[in-house]
């Protein structure tokens, strides 16, 4: 895409692997590249498995070679020299940032006078803005922009931190992706959860309970849980303790999960808080409807009740089981949600989101 306003942009990420926020960062590089911008990506960890566009400056490789105090100083100096040499028009910081005090030092000694855009990808705001609201206000009021991935998150930042340089630009989804076919016939007919296996956030045990209470096991519809994370072993043990354990199975994390997502009857998300979950927008982009909890962060920005999915109250396993049953026994409801799914997120295409970014990259 031709762009007379081409900018040189540094995108800073924790990594390009494992989680939804990291996949979103990779897609952001593709979105900006689509507009003709010159993209460099600085990754803090040496984990690169998602697609991206641009040049990589891999601090993670240096960290693995030497993570002593001298190694940290060396990485800092090399990072600073890189930013000084490249003279970026903008820095987009997509990492989590739990300390406003530390971020102020980063701004002063690394970013310096370069305009900075801070991403906020979760409704758990302390992960991106810190707990000390006075320090956060002092530091982040100096940012060029704070970009939240949902309108509800943007409103909360303005209200809770007193910041007025906040806008919303949603995560993009690549509507042109062609899922790689993957044969999992052994799983039969199934519903799917996929994501990080962190139960305190994702409430996967609640999903297992809801599935166990539903009529799906009796209909020979299995439950596949795909991902990895700190609670993998405890979740497997929990699933094994249920009366329908033989119908619950686990698959490892995949950098490209879409071939499996495409085969699911529907996907489920039981999270307590989220930003703009990739599992929702990716499922919908593949024509697969979603049942989601009413997490903090507001799924209603994407899911329309009874039109492309179902929303149930958080931590209500009976309501979730009933929603699962609805998608199996109410054919009209299910088919309507399937037929509406892909079109419902057309506004999140790479091209549309690129236009939103171009409005602020002046």
Short mmCIF file of C-alpha atoms in Angstrom, two decimals:
data_model
loop_
_atom_site.label_atom_id
_atom_site.label_comp_id
_atom_site.label_asym_id
_atom_site.label_seq_id
_atom_site.Cartn_x
_atom_site.Cartn_y
_atom_site.Cartn_z
CA UNK A 1 0.00 0.00 0.00
CA UNK A 2 1.43 3.39 -1.02
CA UNK A 3 1.78 5.83 1.84
CA UNK A 4 3.04 9.37 1.31
CA UNK A 5 3.26 9.67 5.09
CA UNK A 6 5.61 6.71 5.62
CA UNK A 7 7.00 6.56 9.15
CA UNK A 8 9.90 4.75 10.76
CA UNK A 9 8.48 2.83 13.72
CA UNK A 10 10.04 0.79 16.52
CA UNK A 11 7.68 -1.81 17.99
CA UNK A 12 8.82 -3.14 21.38
CA UNK A 13 7.42 -6.53 22.43
CA UNK A 14 8.03 -8.97 25.26
CA UNK A 15 8.24 -11.74 22.66
CA UNK A 16 6.53 -13.02 19.52
CA UNK A 17 5.39 -16.32 20.97
CA UNK A 18 3.05 -18.13 23.38
CA UNK A 19 0.24 -15.68 24.16
CA UNK A 20 -2.55 -13.74 22.51
CA UNK A 21 -0.98 -10.36 23.31
CA UNK A 22 2.19 -11.49 21.54
CA UNK A 23 0.24 -12.69 18.49
CA UNK A 24 -1.54 -9.32 18.44
CA UNK A 25 1.84 -7.56 18.49
CA UNK A 26 2.98 -9.60 15.49
CA UNK A 27 -0.22 -8.70 13.65
CA UNK A 28 0.30 -5.04 14.55
CA UNK A 29 3.65 -5.15 12.72
CA UNK A 30 1.86 -6.60 9.68
CA UNK A 31 -0.87 -3.96 9.94
CA UNK A 32 1.64 -1.10 10.02
CA UNK A 33 3.69 -2.66 7.22
CA UNK A 34 0.53 -2.86 5.13
CA UNK A 35 0.37 0.94 5.28
CA UNK A 36 3.94 1.18 4.00
CA UNK A 37 5.62 2.08 7.28
CA UNK A 38 9.20 0.97 8.00
CA UNK A 39 9.01 -1.42 10.98
CA UNK A 40 11.69 -2.60 13.40
CA UNK A 41 10.75 -4.98 16.21
CA UNK A 42 12.68 -5.14 19.47
CA UNK A 43 11.93 -8.35 21.36
CA UNK A 44 12.94 -8.64 25.02
CA UNK A 45 12.81 -12.45 25.04
CA UNK A 46 14.16 -14.83 22.40
CA UNK A 47 10.82 -16.40 21.53
CA UNK A 48 9.69 -15.89 17.95
CA UNK A 49 6.98 -18.16 16.56
CA UNK A 50 4.25 -15.85 15.25
CA UNK A 51 4.19 -14.15 11.87
CA UNK A 52 5.48 -10.59 11.72
CA UNK A 53 6.75 -7.95 9.31
CA UNK A 54 9.92 -5.92 9.76
CA UNK A 55 13.45 -6.29 11.05
CA UNK A 56 14.15 -7.96 14.39
CA UNK A 57 16.52 -6.62 17.05
CA UNK A 58 16.62 -9.59 19.41
CA UNK A 59 17.61 -8.55 22.94
CA UNK A 60 16.51 -12.01 24.07
CA UNK A 61 19.46 -13.64 22.31
CA UNK A 62 21.82 -11.34 24.19
CA UNK A 63 20.01 -12.11 27.44
CA UNK A 64 20.46 -15.86 26.94
CA UNK A 65 24.18 -15.41 26.34
CA UNK A 66 24.79 -13.23 29.39
CA UNK A 67 22.15 -12.27 31.97
CA UNK A 68 24.60 -11.06 34.62
CA UNK A 69 24.58 -7.44 35.76
CA UNK A 70 27.21 -6.75 33.11
CA UNK A 71 25.03 -8.43 30.49
CA UNK A 72 22.08 -6.25 31.50
CA UNK A 73 24.18 -3.09 31.24
CA UNK A 74 25.48 -4.22 27.86
CA UNK A 75 21.93 -4.84 26.58
CA UNK A 76 20.80 -1.45 27.83
CA UNK A 77 23.67 0.31 26.05
CA UNK A 78 23.11 -1.62 22.81
CA UNK A 79 19.39 -0.86 22.93
CA UNK A 80 20.08 2.82 23.53
CA UNK A 81 22.62 2.91 20.68
CA UNK A 82 20.12 1.18 18.38
CA UNK A 83 17.42 3.76 19.11
CA UNK A 84 19.89 6.64 18.70
CA UNK A 85 21.17 5.33 15.38
CA UNK A 86 17.78 4.55 13.83
CA UNK A 87 16.09 7.84 14.76
CA UNK A 88 12.56 6.45 14.80
CA UNK A 89 9.55 8.67 14.24
CA UNK A 90 7.56 6.68 16.82
CA UNK A 91 8.10 4.00 19.44
CA UNK A 92 5.17 1.67 20.16
CA UNK A 93 5.64 -0.11 23.49
CA UNK A 94 3.50 -3.25 23.56
CA UNK A 95 5.02 -4.82 26.70
CA UNK A 96 3.43 -5.17 30.11
CA UNK A 97 4.73 -2.40 32.41
CA UNK A 98 3.99 -2.92 36.10
CA UNK A 99 6.15 -0.07 37.46
CA UNK A 100 5.52 3.53 36.46
CA UNK A 101 8.74 4.53 38.21
CA UNK A 102 10.79 2.13 36.08
CA UNK A 103 8.95 3.23 32.96
CA UNK A 104 9.86 6.82 33.71
CA UNK A 105 13.55 5.83 33.70
CA UNK A 106 13.06 3.98 30.41
CA UNK A 107 11.44 7.08 28.95
CA UNK A 108 14.22 9.40 30.14
CA UNK A 109 17.27 7.31 29.31
CA UNK A 110 16.12 5.10 26.42
CA UNK A 111 13.20 6.64 24.57
CA UNK A 112 14.19 10.23 25.33
CA UNK A 113 12.51 12.67 22.93
CA UNK A 114 10.98 10.09 20.55
CA UNK A 115 7.15 10.15 20.64
CA UNK A 116 5.93 7.03 22.44
CA UNK A 117 2.67 5.13 22.03
CA UNK A 118 1.86 2.78 24.92
CA UNK A 119 -0.39 -0.21 24.28
CA UNK A 120 -2.82 -1.48 26.94
CA UNK A 121 -3.99 -4.97 26.00
CA UNK A 122 -5.81 -6.08 29.16
CA UNK A 123 -8.57 -4.83 31.43
CA UNK A 124 -6.23 -5.67 34.34
CA UNK A 125 -4.77 -2.18 34.04
CA UNK A 126 -2.05 -2.57 36.67
CA UNK A 127 -0.23 -4.96 34.32
CA UNK A 128 0.30 -2.08 31.88
CA UNK A 129 0.08 1.09 33.97
CA UNK A 130 1.13 0.12 37.52
CA UNK A 131 -0.60 0.58 40.87
CA UNK A 132 0.58 4.06 41.88
CA UNK A 133 -1.94 6.21 40.07
CA UNK A 134 -0.17 9.49 40.83
CA UNK A 135 3.12 8.25 39.34
CA UNK A 136 1.26 6.70 36.42
CA UNK A 137 -0.50 9.97 35.69
CA UNK A 138 2.79 11.87 35.82
CA UNK A 139 4.62 9.44 33.50
CA UNK A 140 1.94 8.52 30.98
CA UNK A 141 0.55 12.03 30.55
CA UNK A 142 3.81 12.66 28.65
CA UNK A 143 3.06 9.89 26.14
CA UNK A 144 2.09 10.78 22.59
CA UNK A 145 -0.82 8.34 22.85
CA UNK A 146 -2.06 5.50 25.01
CA UNK A 147 -3.82 2.96 22.80
CA UNK A 148 -6.31 0.62 24.46
CA UNK A 149 -7.63 -2.38 22.54
CA UNK A 150 -11.26 -1.81 23.60
CA UNK A 151 -13.43 1.22 24.23
CA UNK A 152 -14.26 0.03 27.74
CA UNK A 153 -10.56 -0.16 28.64
CA UNK A 154 -9.97 3.32 27.21
CA UNK A 155 -12.83 4.74 29.30
CA UNK A 156 -11.49 3.11 32.47
CA UNK A 157 -7.98 4.50 31.92
CA UNK A 158 -9.39 7.99 31.52
CA UNK A 159 -11.59 7.66 34.61
CA UNK A 160 -9.18 5.84 36.95
CA UNK A 161 -5.88 7.50 36.00
CA UNK A 162 -7.06 10.93 34.88
CA UNK A 163 -5.37 10.63 31.48
CA UNK A 164 -6.84 12.29 28.40
CA UNK A 165 -4.36 11.11 25.73
CA UNK A 166 -6.13 7.74 25.45
CA UNK A 167 -7.79 6.28 22.36
CA UNK A 168 -9.09 2.88 21.30
CA UNK A 169 -7.73 0.93 18.34
CA UNK A 170 -8.90 -2.67 18.31
CA UNK A 171 -6.69 -5.67 17.66
CA UNK A 172 -6.70 -6.72 14.01
CA UNK A 173 -7.50 -10.13 12.58
CA UNK A 174 -6.14 -11.47 9.30
CA UNK A 175 -9.24 -12.37 7.31
CA UNK A 176 -7.11 -13.70 4.46
CA UNK A 177 -5.50 -16.49 6.49
CA UNK A 178 -6.00 -20.01 5.18
CA UNK A 179 -6.03 -22.50 8.07
CA UNK A 180 -3.59 -25.38 7.76
CA UNK A 181 -5.55 -28.61 7.67
CA UNK A 182 -4.88 -30.78 10.70
CA UNK A 183 -6.37 -34.21 11.15
CA UNK A 184 -7.73 -34.73 14.66
CA UNK A 185 -10.43 -37.26 13.84
CA UNK A 186 -9.64 -39.07 17.09
CA UNK A 187 -11.26 -36.13 18.91
CA UNK A 188 -14.56 -36.66 17.06
CA UNK A 189 -17.14 -33.90 17.31
CA UNK A 190 -15.81 -31.33 19.79
CA UNK A 191 -15.97 -27.90 21.36
CA UNK A 192 -12.73 -26.04 22.04
CA UNK A 193 -10.97 -23.83 24.53
CA UNK A 194 -7.61 -22.53 23.38
CA UNK A 195 -5.26 -20.16 25.11
CA UNK A 196 -2.92 -19.86 28.05
CA UNK A 197 -3.58 -22.47 30.74
CA UNK A 198 -3.71 -20.01 33.63
CA UNK A 199 -6.79 -20.91 35.63
CA UNK A 200 -6.88 -17.82 37.87
CA UNK A 201 -7.47 -15.73 34.73
CA UNK A 202 -9.11 -18.12 32.27
CA UNK A 203 -11.27 -20.12 34.74
CA UNK A 204 -10.77 -23.34 32.79
CA UNK A 205 -11.95 -25.48 35.71
CA UNK A 206 -15.24 -23.62 35.46
CA UNK A 207 -15.44 -24.57 31.78
CA UNK A 208 -14.77 -28.21 32.68
CA UNK A 209 -17.54 -28.04 35.30
CA UNK A 210 -19.96 -26.47 32.82
CA UNK A 211 -19.19 -29.11 30.20
CA UNK A 212 -19.68 -31.87 32.78
CA UNK A 213 -23.09 -30.44 33.73
CA UNK A 214 -24.18 -30.03 30.12
CA UNK A 215 -25.77 -32.59 27.83
CA UNK A 216 -22.79 -32.54 25.48
CA UNK A 217 -21.02 -35.64 26.86
CA UNK A 218 -24.22 -37.66 26.39
CA UNK A 219 -24.36 -36.40 22.79
CA UNK A 220 -20.81 -37.67 22.24
CA UNK A 221 -19.46 -34.14 21.81
CA UNK A 222 -15.99 -33.90 23.30
CA UNK A 223 -14.20 -31.00 24.99
CA UNK A 224 -10.71 -30.20 23.70
CA UNK A 225 -8.45 -27.89 25.72
CA UNK A 226 -5.50 -26.58 23.70
CA UNK A 227 -2.57 -24.64 25.11
CA UNK A 228 0.08 -24.72 27.77
CA UNK A 229 0.80 -22.78 30.91
CA UNK A 230 1.43 -22.99 34.66
CA UNK A 231 -1.77 -24.91 35.46
CA UNK A 232 -1.53 -27.60 32.80
CA UNK A 233 -0.90 -30.50 35.21
CA UNK A 234 -3.54 -29.43 37.74
CA UNK A 235 -6.13 -29.00 34.97
CA UNK A 236 -5.39 -32.45 33.59
CA UNK A 237 -5.81 -33.91 37.07
CA UNK A 238 -9.05 -31.98 37.55
CA UNK A 239 -10.44 -33.19 34.23
CA UNK A 240 -9.48 -36.75 35.14
CA UNK A 241 -11.58 -36.51 38.31
CA UNK A 242 -14.81 -35.75 36.43
CA UNK A 243 -17.44 -38.30 35.42
CA UNK A 244 -16.84 -37.48 31.76
CA UNK A 245 -13.04 -37.54 31.86
CA UNK A 246 -12.80 -39.79 28.80
CA UNK A 247 -14.40 -37.03 26.72
CA UNK A 248 -12.01 -34.27 27.82
CA UNK A 249 -8.64 -34.13 26.09
CA UNK A 250 -5.66 -31.79 25.94
CA UNK A 251 -3.56 -30.63 23.00
CA UNK A 252 -0.30 -28.67 23.26
CA UNK A 253 0.05 -25.01 22.33
CA UNK A 254 0.30 -24.36 18.61
CA UNK A 255 1.63 -21.26 16.92
CA UNK A 256 -0.96 -21.91 14.20
CA UNK A 257 -4.12 -23.20 15.91
CA UNK A 258 -6.53 -22.24 13.16
CA UNK A 259 -6.88 -25.62 11.46
CA UNK A 260 -8.16 -27.03 14.75
CA UNK A 261 -10.32 -23.99 15.58
CA UNK A 262 -12.02 -24.31 12.20
CA UNK A 263 -13.14 -27.87 13.05
CA UNK A 264 -14.73 -26.99 16.41
CA UNK A 265 -18.52 -26.82 16.86
CA UNK A 266 -17.88 -23.65 18.85
CA UNK A 267 -15.20 -22.23 21.12
CA UNK A 268 -15.56 -21.30 24.79
CA UNK A 269 -13.95 -18.67 26.99
CA UNK A 270 -14.52 -18.47 30.73
CA UNK A 271 -12.14 -15.64 31.60
CA UNK A 272 -12.57 -13.32 34.57
CA UNK A 273 -10.84 -10.42 32.79
CA UNK A 274 -9.56 -9.86 29.26
CA UNK A 275 -8.63 -7.23 26.71
CA UNK A 276 -9.82 -8.12 23.23
CA UNK A 277 -9.39 -11.92 23.25
CA UNK A 278 -7.78 -13.35 20.16
CA UNK A 279 -9.65 -16.62 20.67
CA UNK A 280 -12.94 -14.75 20.14
CA UNK A 281 -12.00 -12.73 17.07
CA UNK A 282 -10.06 -15.60 15.48
CA UNK A 283 -12.93 -18.03 16.00
CA UNK A 284 -15.42 -15.61 14.49
CA UNK A 285 -13.12 -14.95 11.53
CA UNK A 286 -13.24 -18.69 10.79
CA UNK A 287 -17.05 -18.81 11.01
CA UNK A 288 -16.99 -20.49 14.43
CA UNK A 289 -19.33 -18.98 17.06
CA UNK A 290 -18.26 -18.37 20.66
CA UNK A 291 -19.69 -18.76 24.15
CA UNK A 292 -17.97 -16.36 26.54
CA UNK A 293 -18.22 -15.33 30.15
CA UNK A 294 -19.09 -11.71 30.85
CA UNK A 295 -15.49 -10.92 31.74
CA UNK A 296 -14.18 -7.57 32.96
CA UNK A 297 -13.33 -5.82 29.72
CA UNK A 298 -16.77 -6.27 28.10
CA UNK A 299 -17.22 -9.01 25.47
CA UNK A 300 -20.16 -7.05 24.05
CA UNK A 301 -17.79 -4.94 21.97
CA UNK A 302 -17.38 -8.03 19.78
CA UNK A 303 -20.03 -10.59 20.71
CA UNK A 304 -23.68 -9.82 19.97
CA UNK A 305 -25.98 -12.00 22.06
CA UNK A 306 -27.66 -14.62 19.91
CA UNK A 307 -26.18 -13.19 16.71
CA UNK A 308 -22.57 -14.40 16.63
CA UNK A 309 -22.28 -15.99 20.04
CA UNK A 310 -23.59 -16.18 23.59
CA UNK A 311 -22.52 -14.31 26.72
CA UNK A 312 -23.12 -15.76 30.19
CA UNK A 313 -22.48 -14.41 33.67
CA UNK A 314 -18.96 -15.05 34.95
CA UNK A 315 -18.47 -18.07 37.24
CA UNK A 316 -22.01 -19.35 36.60
CA UNK A 317 -21.40 -22.93 35.46
CA UNK A 318 -25.11 -23.73 35.25
CA UNK A 319 -25.70 -20.83 32.86
CA UNK A 320 -22.65 -21.82 30.83
CA UNK A 321 -23.88 -25.43 30.60
CA UNK A 322 -27.27 -24.16 29.44
CA UNK A 323 -25.59 -22.03 26.76
CA UNK A 324 -23.63 -25.07 25.56
CA UNK A 325 -26.86 -27.02 25.31
CA UNK A 326 -28.48 -24.18 23.34
CA UNK A 327 -25.81 -24.36 20.66
CA UNK A 328 -26.41 -28.10 20.27
CA UNK A 329 -30.21 -28.31 20.44
CA UNK A 330 -31.32 -24.92 19.08
CA UNK A 331 -30.31 -25.37 15.44
CA UNK A 332 -31.72 -22.03 14.32
CA UNK A 333 -29.71 -20.14 16.96
CA UNK A 334 -26.51 -22.02 16.16
CA UNK A 335 -26.79 -21.63 12.40
CA UNK A 336 -27.57 -17.91 12.73
CA UNK A 337 -24.47 -17.38 14.87
CA UNK A 338 -22.34 -19.37 12.40
CA UNK A 339 -23.58 -17.42 9.39
CA UNK A 340 -23.03 -14.04 11.10
CA UNK A 341 -19.66 -14.85 12.67
CA UNK A 342 -17.18 -13.80 9.99
CA UNK A 343 -19.00 -10.67 8.84
CA UNK A 344 -19.39 -9.51 12.45
CA UNK A 345 -15.66 -8.80 12.75
CA UNK A 346 -15.04 -7.37 9.26
CA UNK A 347 -14.26 -4.02 10.91
CA UNK A 348 -11.18 -5.67 12.47
CA UNK A 349 -9.51 -6.50 9.14
CA UNK A 350 -5.85 -5.55 8.75
CA UNK A 351 -6.84 -2.90 6.22
CA UNK A 352 -9.46 -1.26 8.46
CA UNK A 353 -7.22 -1.25 11.53
CA UNK A 354 -4.32 0.11 9.43
CA UNK A 355 -6.53 3.09 8.60
CA UNK A 356 -7.12 3.70 12.31
CA UNK A 357 -3.37 3.69 13.01
CA UNK A 358 -2.66 6.02 10.10
CA UNK A 359 -4.94 8.61 11.70
CA UNK A 360 -2.49 9.01 14.61
CA UNK A 361 0.84 8.40 12.83
CA UNK A 362 1.02 11.95 11.52
#
